[in-house]
Coordinates of C-alpha atoms and ligand atoms in Angstrom, one line a residue:
Chain A
X1 CA 85.7 -69.4 186.8
X2 CA 83.7 -66.3 186.0
X3 CA 85.8 -63.5 184.3
X4 CA 86.2 -60.2 186.7
X5 CA 86.1 -57.8 183.7
X6 CA 84.7 -58.0 180.2
X7 CA 88.4 -57.0 179.1
X8 CA 90.2 -60.2 180.1
X9 CA 92.4 -61.6 177.3
X10 CA 94.1 -65.1 177.2
X11 CA 97.9 -64.5 176.4
X12 CA 99.1 -66.1 173.5
X13 CA 102.8 -66.5 172.9
X14 CA 102.5 -66.5 169.1
X15 CA 105.5 -65.6 166.9
X16 CA 105.4 -62.2 165.7
X17 CA 104.9 -61.3 162.1
X18 CA 107.4 -59.4 159.9
X19 CA 105.3 -56.2 160.5
X20 CA 105.2 -56.7 164.0
X21 CA 109.0 -57.2 164.3
X22 CA 109.8 -54.2 162.2
X23 CA 108.4 -52.3 165.2
X24 CA 108.1 -49.1 163.0
X25 CA 104.2 -49.2 162.7
X26 CA 104.0 -49.9 166.4
X27 CA 106.5 -46.9 167.0
X28 CA 104.5 -44.6 164.8
X29 CA 101.4 -45.6 166.7
X30 CA 103.1 -44.8 170.0
X31 CA 104.4 -41.4 168.8
X32 CA 100.8 -40.6 167.9
X33 CA 99.5 -41.3 171.0
X34 CA 102.1 -38.9 172.7
X35 CA 101.5 -36.3 170.2
X36 CA 97.8 -36.2 170.9
X37 CA 98.6 -36.0 174.5
X38 CA 100.8 -33.2 173.9
X39 CA 97.9 -30.9 172.8
X40 CA 95.5 -32.3 175.5
X41 CA 94.2 -30.1 178.3
X42 CA 96.5 -30.6 181.2
X43 CA 95.0 -31.8 184.6
X44 CA 97.7 -30.0 186.9
X45 CA 96.2 -28.1 189.6
X46 CA 98.7 -25.4 190.5
X47 CA 98.5 -25.9 194.1
X48 CA 99.1 -22.3 196.0
X49 CA 97.0 -20.3 193.6
X50 CA 94.6 -22.9 192.8
X51 CA 93.2 -25.7 195.4
X52 CA 91.5 -28.7 194.6
X53 CA 87.9 -28.9 195.2
X54 CA 87.0 -30.7 198.5
X55 CA 84.1 -32.9 199.0
X56 CA 81.8 -31.0 201.8
X57 CA 82.2 -34.3 203.7
X58 CA 86.0 -34.5 203.4
X59 CA 87.6 -36.4 206.3
X60 CA 90.7 -34.3 207.3
X61 CA 92.1 -32.9 210.6
X62 CA 90.0 -33.4 213.7
X63 CA 88.4 -30.8 215.9
X64 CA 87.3 -31.1 219.3
X65 CA 84.0 -29.0 219.5
X66 CA 82.7 -26.8 222.4
X67 CA 79.2 -26.2 223.0
X68 CA 77.4 -23.1 222.7
X69 CA 78.8 -21.5 225.8
X70 CA 82.2 -22.3 224.9
X71 CA 82.9 -25.4 227.1
X72 CA 84.6 -28.4 226.1
X73 CA 82.0 -31.1 225.1
X74 CA 84.6 -33.9 225.4
X75 CA 84.1 -36.0 228.7
X76 CA 87.0 -38.4 228.0
X77 CA 84.9 -41.4 227.9
X78 CA 87.4 -43.0 225.5
X79 CA 84.8 -44.4 223.2
X80 CA 86.9 -42.7 220.5
X81 CA 90.1 -44.5 221.5
X82 CA 88.4 -47.8 221.3
X83 CA 86.6 -47.2 218.2
X84 CA 90.0 -46.1 216.5
X85 CA 91.3 -49.0 214.3
X86 CA 94.6 -47.2 214.4
X87 CA 94.9 -46.7 217.7
X88 CA 95.7 -43.1 217.3
X89 CA 93.8 -41.5 220.1
X90 CA 95.3 -41.4 223.6
X91 CA 93.8 -39.4 226.6
X92 CA 94.3 -38.7 230.2
X93 CA 91.0 -37.8 232.1
X94 CA 90.6 -35.5 235.0
X95 CA 87.7 -34.6 237.0
X96 CA 86.3 -31.1 236.7
X97 CA 86.8 -28.7 240.0
X98 CA 84.5 -26.3 241.2
X99 CA 84.6 -23.0 239.4
X100 CA 85.6 -24.6 235.8
X101 CA 82.1 -25.2 234.7
X102 CA 82.4 -22.8 231.9
X103 CA 85.4 -24.5 230.7
X104 CA 84.1 -28.1 230.5
X105 CA 80.6 -29.2 229.9
X106 CA 80.7 -32.6 231.9
X107 CA 81.9 -33.3 235.3
X108 CA 84.8 -35.2 233.8
X109 CA 86.9 -34.0 230.8
X110 CA 90.1 -35.0 229.2
X111 CA 93.0 -33.2 230.7
X112 CA 95.2 -34.4 227.8
X113 CA 93.8 -35.6 224.3
X114 CA 96.3 -36.7 221.6
X115 CA 95.6 -38.0 218.0
X116 CA 98.8 -39.2 216.3
X117 CA 98.1 -38.1 212.7
X118 CA 100.7 -40.5 211.4
X119 CA 98.6 -43.3 212.8
X120 CA 95.4 -42.1 212.0
X121 CA 93.7 -43.2 208.8
X122 CA 90.8 -40.8 208.7
X123 CA 88.2 -43.1 208.9
X124 CA 85.8 -40.9 210.8
X125 CA 84.9 -43.9 213.2
X126 CA 86.1 -41.7 216.4
X127 CA 83.4 -39.2 215.1
X128 CA 80.7 -41.9 214.8
X129 CA 81.6 -43.3 218.4
X130 CA 81.4 -40.0 220.1
X131 CA 78.3 -39.9 222.3
X132 CA 78.8 -36.3 222.9
X133 CA 79.3 -34.9 219.7
X134 CA 82.6 -33.7 220.6
X135 CA 85.0 -34.9 217.9
X136 CA 84.6 -34.3 214.3
X137 CA 86.6 -34.3 211.1
X138 CA 87.0 -31.4 209.0
X139 CA 88.0 -30.4 205.7
X140 CA 91.2 -28.9 206.7
X141 CA 94.6 -30.6 206.2
X142 CA 96.9 -31.9 208.5
X143 CA 100.0 -29.5 208.0
X144 CA 103.4 -31.3 207.5
X145 CA 106.0 -31.4 209.9
X146 CA 109.9 -32.2 210.1
X147 CA 109.8 -34.8 212.9
X148 CA 107.4 -37.2 214.0
X149 CA 106.9 -35.4 217.3
X150 CA 105.0 -32.8 215.3
X151 CA 102.2 -35.0 214.2
X152 CA 101.0 -35.8 217.5
X153 CA 98.6 -33.2 217.8
X154 CA 97.2 -32.3 221.3
X155 CA 94.7 -30.2 222.6
X156 CA 96.2 -27.3 221.6
X157 CA 95.8 -28.1 218.0
X158 CA 92.5 -29.9 218.2
X159 CA 90.2 -27.9 220.5
X160 CA 88.4 -25.2 218.3
X161 CA 88.8 -21.7 219.3
X162 CA 86.7 -20.0 222.1
X163 CA 85.6 -16.9 219.8
X164 CA 82.2 -17.7 218.4
X165 CA 83.3 -16.5 214.8
X166 CA 86.2 -18.8 214.6
X167 CA 84.4 -21.9 215.5
X168 CA 84.5 -24.6 213.1
X169 CA 81.7 -25.4 211.2
X170 CA 80.6 -29.1 210.9
X171 CA 77.2 -29.0 210.0
X172 CA 78.2 -30.6 206.7
X173 CA 79.2 -33.7 208.4
X174 CA 76.0 -34.4 209.6
X175 CA 74.1 -36.2 207.2
X176 CA 70.2 -35.8 207.1
X177 CA 70.1 -39.3 208.1
X178 CA 72.5 -38.9 211.0
X179 CA 70.8 -35.9 212.4
X180 CA 67.3 -37.4 212.2
X181 CA 68.8 -40.6 214.1
X182 CA 70.0 -38.4 216.7
X183 CA 66.4 -37.1 217.3
X184 CA 65.8 -40.4 218.8
X185 CA 64.6 -40.4 222.5
X186 CA 67.7 -42.2 223.6
X187 CA 70.0 -39.2 222.6
X188 CA 67.8 -36.6 224.0
X189 CA 70.6 -35.5 226.3
X190 CA 72.5 -34.5 222.9
X191 CA 69.8 -33.1 221.1
X192 CA 70.0 -29.7 222.2
X193 CA 73.5 -29.7 221.4
X194 CA 73.1 -31.0 218.1
X195 CA 71.0 -28.2 217.1
X196 CA 73.4 -25.7 218.4
X197 CA 76.5 -27.3 216.5
X198 CA 76.6 -24.4 214.1
Chain B
X1 CA 140.2 -9.8 153.3
X2 CA 143.3 -9.1 155.3
X3 CA 144.7 -11.7 157.6
X4 CA 143.5 -9.7 160.8
X5 CA 140.1 -9.4 159.5
X6 CA 140.0 -13.1 158.6
X7 CA 141.1 -14.0 162.1
X8 CA 138.5 -11.6 163.4
X9 CA 135.6 -12.8 161.5
X10 CA 136.4 -16.7 162.4
X11 CA 136.9 -15.9 166.1
X12 CA 133.6 -14.0 166.1
X13 CA 132.0 -17.0 164.1
X14 CA 133.5 -19.6 166.6
X15 CA 132.1 -17.5 169.6
X16 CA 128.6 -17.3 168.1
X17 CA 128.6 -21.1 167.3
X18 CA 129.8 -21.9 170.7
X19 CA 127.5 -19.6 172.3
X20 CA 124.7 -20.9 170.3
X21 CA 125.3 -24.6 171.1
X22 CA 125.4 -23.8 174.8
X23 CA 122.2 -21.6 174.9
X24 CA 120.5 -24.3 173.0
X25 CA 121.7 -27.0 175.1
X26 CA 120.5 -25.0 178.2
X27 CA 117.1 -24.4 176.9
X28 CA 117.1 -28.1 175.8
X29 CA 116.8 -29.1 179.1
X30 CA 114.0 -26.7 179.8
X31 CA 112.2 -28.1 176.4
X32 CA 112.9 -31.6 177.4
X33 CA 111.0 -31.0 180.8
X34 CA 108.4 -29.1 179.3
X35 CA 107.9 -31.6 176.2
X36 CA 107.9 -34.7 179.0
X37 CA 105.6 -32.8 180.9
X38 CA 103.0 -32.1 178.3
X39 CA 103.1 -35.4 176.8
X40 CA 102.3 -36.6 180.2
X41 CA 99.4 -34.2 180.5
X42 CA 101.2 -32.1 183.1
X43 CA 102.4 -28.5 183.2
X44 CA 106.3 -28.8 183.7
X45 CA 108.4 -26.2 185.2
X46 CA 106.5 -23.0 185.5
X47 CA 107.7 -21.1 188.5
X48 CA 111.0 -19.5 187.5
X49 CA 110.3 -16.5 185.3
X50 CA 107.3 -16.5 182.8
X51 CA 106.5 -20.1 181.8
X52 CA 109.4 -21.0 183.9
X53 CA 111.9 -19.7 181.1
X54 CA 114.5 -19.1 184.0
X55 CA 114.6 -22.6 184.8
X56 CA 117.6 -23.5 183.1
X57 CA 119.5 -20.7 185.1
X58 CA 118.3 -21.9 188.3
X59 CA 119.4 -25.4 187.3
X60 CA 122.8 -24.2 186.4
X61 CA 123.3 -22.4 189.7
X62 CA 122.3 -25.3 191.4
X63 CA 124.8 -27.5 189.7
X64 CA 127.5 -24.9 190.5
X65 CA 126.6 -24.9 194.0
X66 CA 126.6 -28.5 194.7
X67 CA 129.0 -30.2 196.8
X68 CA 131.8 -31.5 194.6
X69 CA 132.7 -35.1 195.4
X70 CA 135.6 -37.1 194.1
X71 CA 135.4 -40.4 195.6
X72 CA 138.8 -41.3 197.4
X73 CA 139.1 -44.8 195.4
X74 CA 138.7 -43.1 192.0
X75 CA 141.9 -42.1 189.9
X76 CA 141.4 -38.2 190.1
X77 CA 142.9 -37.2 186.9
X78 CA 141.0 -39.4 184.8
X79 CA 138.1 -38.7 187.1
X80 CA 138.4 -35.0 185.9
X81 CA 139.4 -35.8 182.2
X82 CA 136.1 -37.8 181.4
X83 CA 133.7 -35.0 181.6
X84 CA 136.3 -32.7 180.2
X85 CA 136.5 -34.8 177.1
X86 CA 132.6 -35.4 176.7
X87 CA 132.1 -31.6 176.7
X88 CA 135.1 -30.7 174.6
X89 CA 134.2 -33.1 171.8
X90 CA 130.5 -32.3 172.0
X91 CA 131.7 -28.6 171.7
X92 CA 134.0 -28.9 168.6
X93 CA 131.7 -30.6 166.3
X94 CA 130.0 -27.7 165.3
X95 CA 132.9 -26.3 163.4
X96 CA 132.3 -28.2 160.2
X97 CA 128.4 -27.7 160.1
X98 CA 127.3 -24.9 157.5
X99 CA 124.9 -22.8 159.1
X100 CA 123.9 -21.0 156.1
X101 CA 124.9 -19.7 152.7
X102 CA 127.7 -17.2 152.3
X103 CA 127.1 -13.6 153.4
X104 CA 128.3 -10.9 151.2
X105 CA 129.4 -7.6 152.8
X106 CA 131.5 -5.0 151.0
X107 CA 132.9 -7.4 148.3
X108 CA 134.0 -9.9 150.8
X109 CA 132.4 -13.2 151.1
X110 CA 131.9 -14.6 154.5
X111 CA 130.7 -18.2 154.8
X112 CA 128.7 -19.0 157.6
X113 CA 130.8 -22.0 158.5
X114 CA 133.8 -22.0 160.8
X115 CA 135.6 -24.4 158.6
X116 CA 134.9 -26.0 155.2
X117 CA 137.5 -29.0 155.7
X118 CA 137.0 -31.4 152.7
X119 CA 136.4 -34.4 155.0
X120 CA 133.7 -32.9 157.0
X121 CA 132.0 -36.2 157.8
X122 CA 135.0 -38.0 158.6
X123 CA 135.9 -35.3 161.1
X124 CA 132.4 -35.6 162.8
X125 CA 132.6 -39.5 162.9
X126 CA 136.3 -39.4 164.3
X127 CA 135.1 -36.9 167.1
X128 CA 132.1 -38.8 168.0
X129 CA 134.4 -41.9 168.5
X130 CA 136.7 -39.8 170.8
X131 CA 133.5 -38.7 172.8
X132 CA 133.0 -42.4 173.8
X133 CA 136.4 -41.9 175.6
X134 CA 134.9 -39.4 177.7
X135 CA 132.2 -41.9 179.2
X136 CA 134.2 -44.8 179.2
X137 CA 137.2 -42.9 181.0
X138 CA 134.7 -41.6 183.5
X139 CA 132.9 -44.6 184.0
X140 CA 136.2 -46.4 184.6
X141 CA 137.7 -44.0 186.7
X142 CA 134.8 -43.7 189.3
X143 CA 135.6 -47.3 190.6
X144 CA 132.3 -48.2 191.2
X145 CA 130.7 -51.1 189.5
X146 CA 127.6 -49.4 188.3
X147 CA 129.8 -46.8 186.5
X148 CA 132.0 -49.3 185.2
X149 CA 128.9 -51.4 183.4
X150 CA 127.6 -48.0 182.2
X151 CA 130.7 -47.1 180.6
X152 CA 131.0 -50.7 179.0
X153 CA 127.5 -50.5 177.6
X154 CA 128.4 -47.0 176.2
X155 CA 131.5 -47.9 174.6
X156 CA 130.2 -51.3 173.0
X157 CA 127.0 -49.7 172.0
X158 CA 128.5 -46.6 170.6
X159 CA 131.3 -48.7 168.5
X160 CA 128.5 -51.0 167.2
X161 CA 126.2 -48.2 166.0
X162 CA 129.0 -46.2 164.5
X163 CA 129.4 -49.0 161.8
X164 CA 126.0 -48.9 160.8
X165 CA 126.1 -45.2 160.8
X166 CA 129.4 -45.1 158.7
X167 CA 127.9 -47.6 156.1
X168 CA 124.7 -45.2 156.0
X169 CA 127.1 -42.4 155.3
X170 CA 129.1 -44.4 152.5
X171 CA 125.8 -44.9 150.8
X172 CA 125.3 -41.0 151.0
X173 CA 128.7 -40.0 149.9
X174 CA 128.2 -42.3 146.9
X175 CA 125.4 -40.6 146.1
X176 CA 126.6 -37.0 146.5
X177 CA 130.4 -37.5 145.6
X178 CA 131.8 -35.4 148.3
X179 CA 132.7 -35.5 151.8
X180 CA 132.4 -31.8 152.6
X181 CA 129.4 -30.8 154.5
X182 CA 129.1 -27.5 152.9
X183 CA 129.1 -29.0 149.3
X184 CA 126.4 -31.7 150.5
X185 CA 124.3 -28.8 151.9
X186 CA 124.9 -26.5 148.7
X187 CA 123.7 -29.3 146.5
X188 CA 120.3 -30.0 148.0
X189 CA 118.5 -27.3 146.3
X190 CA 114.6 -27.2 145.6
X191 CA 113.3 -30.7 146.4
X192 CA 116.7 -32.3 145.9
X193 CA 116.9 -33.2 149.7
X194 CA 119.0 -36.2 150.1
X195 CA 116.0 -37.7 152.1
X196 CA 114.4 -38.3 148.8
X197 CA 117.4 -40.3 147.5
X198 CA 118.4 -42.1 150.6
X199 CA 115.1 -42.8 152.7
X200 CA 116.7 -46.0 154.0
X201 CA 119.9 -44.6 154.7
X202 CA 118.0 -41.7 156.5
X203 CA 116.4 -44.3 158.9
X204 CA 119.7 -46.2 159.7
X205 CA 121.3 -42.8 160.4
X206 CA 118.6 -41.6 162.5
X207 CA 118.6 -44.8 164.8
X208 CA 122.3 -44.6 164.9
X209 CA 122.1 -40.9 166.0
X210 CA 120.0 -42.0 168.8
X211 CA 122.1 -44.5 169.8
X212 CA 125.4 -42.2 169.6
X213 CA 123.8 -39.7 171.8
X214 CA 122.6 -42.3 174.3
X215 CA 119.0 -41.0 173.8
X216 CA 116.1 -43.1 175.0
X217 CA 115.4 -46.0 173.6
X218 CA 119.0 -46.5 173.7
X219 CA 120.1 -44.8 176.8
X220 CA 121.7 -47.9 178.4
X221 CA 124.7 -46.4 179.4
X222 CA 122.6 -44.3 181.9
X223 CA 119.6 -46.4 182.4
X224 CA 118.6 -44.9 185.5
X225 CA 116.6 -47.7 186.9
X226 CA 119.1 -50.3 186.4
X227 CA 122.4 -48.8 186.9
X228 CA 121.6 -45.8 189.2
X229 CA 123.0 -43.3 186.9
X230 CA 125.4 -45.5 184.6
X231 CA 128.8 -44.1 183.9
X232 CA 127.9 -40.7 186.0
X233 CA 127.0 -42.6 189.1
X234 CA 129.9 -41.0 191.1
X235 CA 129.9 -37.6 189.5
X236 CA 128.4 -34.6 191.1
X237 CA 128.2 -30.9 190.7
X238 CA 129.6 -29.2 187.7
X239 CA 131.3 -32.5 186.5
X240 CA 128.0 -34.1 186.2
X241 CA 126.5 -31.1 184.7
X242 CA 129.2 -31.4 182.1
X243 CA 128.0 -35.0 181.1
X244 CA 124.4 -34.0 180.9
X245 CA 124.9 -30.9 179.2
X246 CA 127.2 -32.7 176.5
X247 CA 124.4 -34.9 176.0
X248 CA 122.2 -31.9 175.0
X249 CA 124.8 -30.3 172.8
X250 CA 125.5 -34.0 171.1
X251 CA 121.8 -33.8 170.5
X252 CA 121.8 -30.2 169.0
X253 CA 124.8 -31.2 166.7
X254 CA 123.0 -34.3 165.6
X255 CA 119.9 -32.8 164.8
X256 CA 122.1 -30.1 162.7
X257 CA 124.0 -32.8 161.1
X258 CA 120.8 -34.8 160.2
X259 CA 119.3 -31.7 158.7
X260 CA 122.4 -30.8 156.7
X261 CA 123.0 -34.4 155.6
X262 CA 119.3 -35.4 154.5
X263 CA 117.1 -32.3 154.7
X264 CA 118.6 -30.0 152.8
X265 CA 120.6 -28.0 155.3
X266 CA 119.5 -24.3 154.9
X267 CA 117.4 -25.0 151.8
X268 CA 113.9 -24.6 151.4
X269 CA 111.8 -25.5 148.7
X270 CA 110.2 -22.5 146.6
X271 CA 112.3 -19.9 148.7
X272 CA 115.3 -19.8 146.2
X273 CA 112.8 -19.0 143.3
X274 CA 111.8 -15.7 144.8
X275 CA 115.1 -14.0 143.8
X276 CA 115.7 -12.6 147.1
X277 CA 118.8 -10.6 147.8
X278 CA 121.8 -12.7 148.7
X279 CA 122.2 -11.6 152.3
X280 CA 118.4 -11.9 153.0
X281 CA 118.5 -15.2 151.4
X282 CA 121.5 -16.4 153.8
X283 CA 119.8 -15.1 156.8
X284 CA 116.5 -16.8 156.0
X285 CA 118.7 -20.1 155.2
X286 CA 120.0 -19.7 158.8
X287 CA 116.3 -19.6 160.1
X288 CA 115.3 -22.4 157.9
X289 CA 118.2 -24.7 159.2
X290 CA 117.4 -23.8 162.8
X291 CA 113.8 -24.6 162.3
X292 CA 114.8 -28.3 161.1
X293 CA 117.3 -28.4 163.8
X294 CA 114.6 -27.5 166.4
X295 CA 112.2 -30.2 164.8
X296 CA 114.7 -32.9 165.3
X297 CA 115.6 -32.0 168.7
X298 CA 111.8 -32.0 169.5
X299 CA 111.8 -35.4 167.5
X300 CA 114.5 -36.7 169.9
X301 CA 112.4 -35.7 173.1
X302 CA 109.3 -37.1 171.6
X303 CA 110.8 -40.3 171.0
X304 CA 112.3 -40.2 174.4
X305 CA 109.0 -39.8 176.2
X306 CA 107.4 -42.3 173.9
X307 CA 109.5 -45.5 173.9
X308 CA 110.7 -47.8 176.6
X309 CA 114.4 -48.5 176.5
X310 CA 115.7 -51.6 174.8
X311 CA 116.9 -54.7 176.5
X312 CA 120.9 -55.0 176.0
X313 CA 120.7 -58.2 173.9
X314 CA 117.8 -56.4 171.8
X315 CA 120.1 -53.6 171.2
X316 CA 123.2 -55.4 170.0
X317 CA 120.8 -57.5 167.8
X318 CA 119.4 -54.4 166.3
X319 CA 122.8 -53.0 165.7
X320 CA 124.6 -56.1 164.4
X321 CA 121.9 -58.1 162.8
X322 CA 119.6 -55.7 161.6
X323 CA 121.1 -52.3 160.9
X324 CA 124.5 -53.4 159.4
X325 CA 122.9 -55.7 156.8
X326 CA 120.3 -53.2 155.9
X327 CA 122.9 -50.5 155.5
X328 CA 125.2 -52.7 153.4
X329 CA 121.9 -53.5 151.3
X330 CA 121.4 -49.8 151.1
X331 CA 124.9 -49.3 149.6
X332 CA 124.4 -52.3 147.0
X333 CA 120.8 -50.4 146.2
X334 CA 122.4 -46.9 145.9
X335 CA 125.2 -48.6 143.7
X336 CA 122.7 -50.3 141.3
X337 CA 120.7 -47.2 140.8
X338 CA 123.6 -45.4 140.0
X339 CA 124.7 -47.8 137.5
X340 CA 121.4 -47.5 135.8
X341 CA 120.4 -44.1 136.3
X342 CA 123.8 -42.2 136.9
X343 CA 124.3 -39.5 139.5
X344 CA 120.9 -38.6 140.4
X345 CA 121.7 -35.0 140.8
Ligands
LIG401 S1 89.8 -40.9 212.1 FE1 89.6 -43.2 212.4 S2 92.0 -43.3 212.7 FE2 91.7 -41.3 212.9 S3 91.6 -40.9 215.2 FE3 89.4 -41.3 214.2 S4 89.1 -43.3 214.5 FE4 91.2 -43.1 214.7
LIG402 S1 85.9 -37.3 222.2 FE1 83.9 -38.2 222.4 S2 84.2 -40.2 222.5 FE2 86.1 -39.5 222.6 S3 86.6 -39.4 224.8 FE3 85.7 -37.4 224.1 S4 83.5 -37.7 224.5 FE4 84.3 -39.8 224.5

């Protein structure tokens, strides 16, 4: 069998020499190691004042995007729920009534859209599956709660604010390759929105 | 000195020693957490006050505020007696330690030692043996198998290591010719520290001191990972606080004893030659002693965060089959050397 690393050692049950049985050299060695660590630079990040640097493509809390007019993009197709390996997404679809065009972009929309944050593994497959560029993962953290109920995030927590300045920027989540891929004629219906994603 | 003045001065000294032991024990808990953190590349408590210096106070308040639980199946009197004994015995050992050379004020001599009994070492040995009762009674009275196991381990461990400790001290006493801690401290001037004459005895004594104070690698009575908390599993609130506190006071006192017995007590080489006024020298002596004590307290923590716990059979092996023969050999060696070279001082 091929060794997985070069550090593999064959264990031998040899008798310890007198020097080893005295333990004193080993203890001194240990003490010197801990003393060296005593003076080392500390790795602690002092949280509230100091935050860890996030990768630009960090996969955190989800956002349901609105289009440039402020209408919800999601059309409740359910592809994200199907793609989700953790089965964290549930939704109830509804038909758009007359006069709601400003609220929902497509004729069908999600009346209820819930993600169970305790089930979610933040893989980002929902985002990949979405044909409407509606769901994205952001670099925001999921807040803690005292009860399980609080972790089922509905539309109140997922849909981004209407206000243009408060929209959540997901441009970093769109790698160059993906953006290019989405210029394919097959995605023509989406192109204009991809550009306006902000 | 009139009798009242004498009484007043002794009372003051007792108060000071008592307060110092408590404060040092308090800040040892803080230091322990800091040392642990630093050795693990962390920062440790740093939120309460500057550098977290108020942390011990917060801990103390927490301990007081916690709910007091006395198990219904325990024997109540003994349950309370346990931590009381532990605390009491650890507090009274400070009485015989010479904290510094005597002060001379207005023609009177004020020794910085609460009492200089001529069997100081024996007194300390006796008190530490009583200290075992605190743990044993507490563990037994809890009526809990983990506590009982912890108490059993504690008593057998302490009794085993007391023998080696006593034998190490015998060699030291042969060498110094006195049991009084004051005389032992006073004779170690210059480089005549006892460690120079008793290196083996010192190592034995140090190991036994770790065992007697239940510190890692000999923390089998507590051994959180196997026995939950050992003898204090059932304890809560300030009674638990007493046990934990007693451990830290013990650590402080053992460091003081190690410094006094083997590291020249309040002496520092070369400083005596400067010919300073007596009182200044005395105060410097106190400073030196505390510097040594703090080093040993640090050493206790340093070892704790370096070494893993012994297995029980290894502990007993080390105590009975290694340390006791070794200390006997040390006695024989000391005797032989004294035969050939006479008293080394
Ligand atoms: S990130 Fe992954 S697990 Fe979470 S909801 Fe989306 S698809 Fe499901
Ligand atoms: S978020 Fe996207 S994939 Fe999911 S239901 Fe809405 S449109 Fe479909």
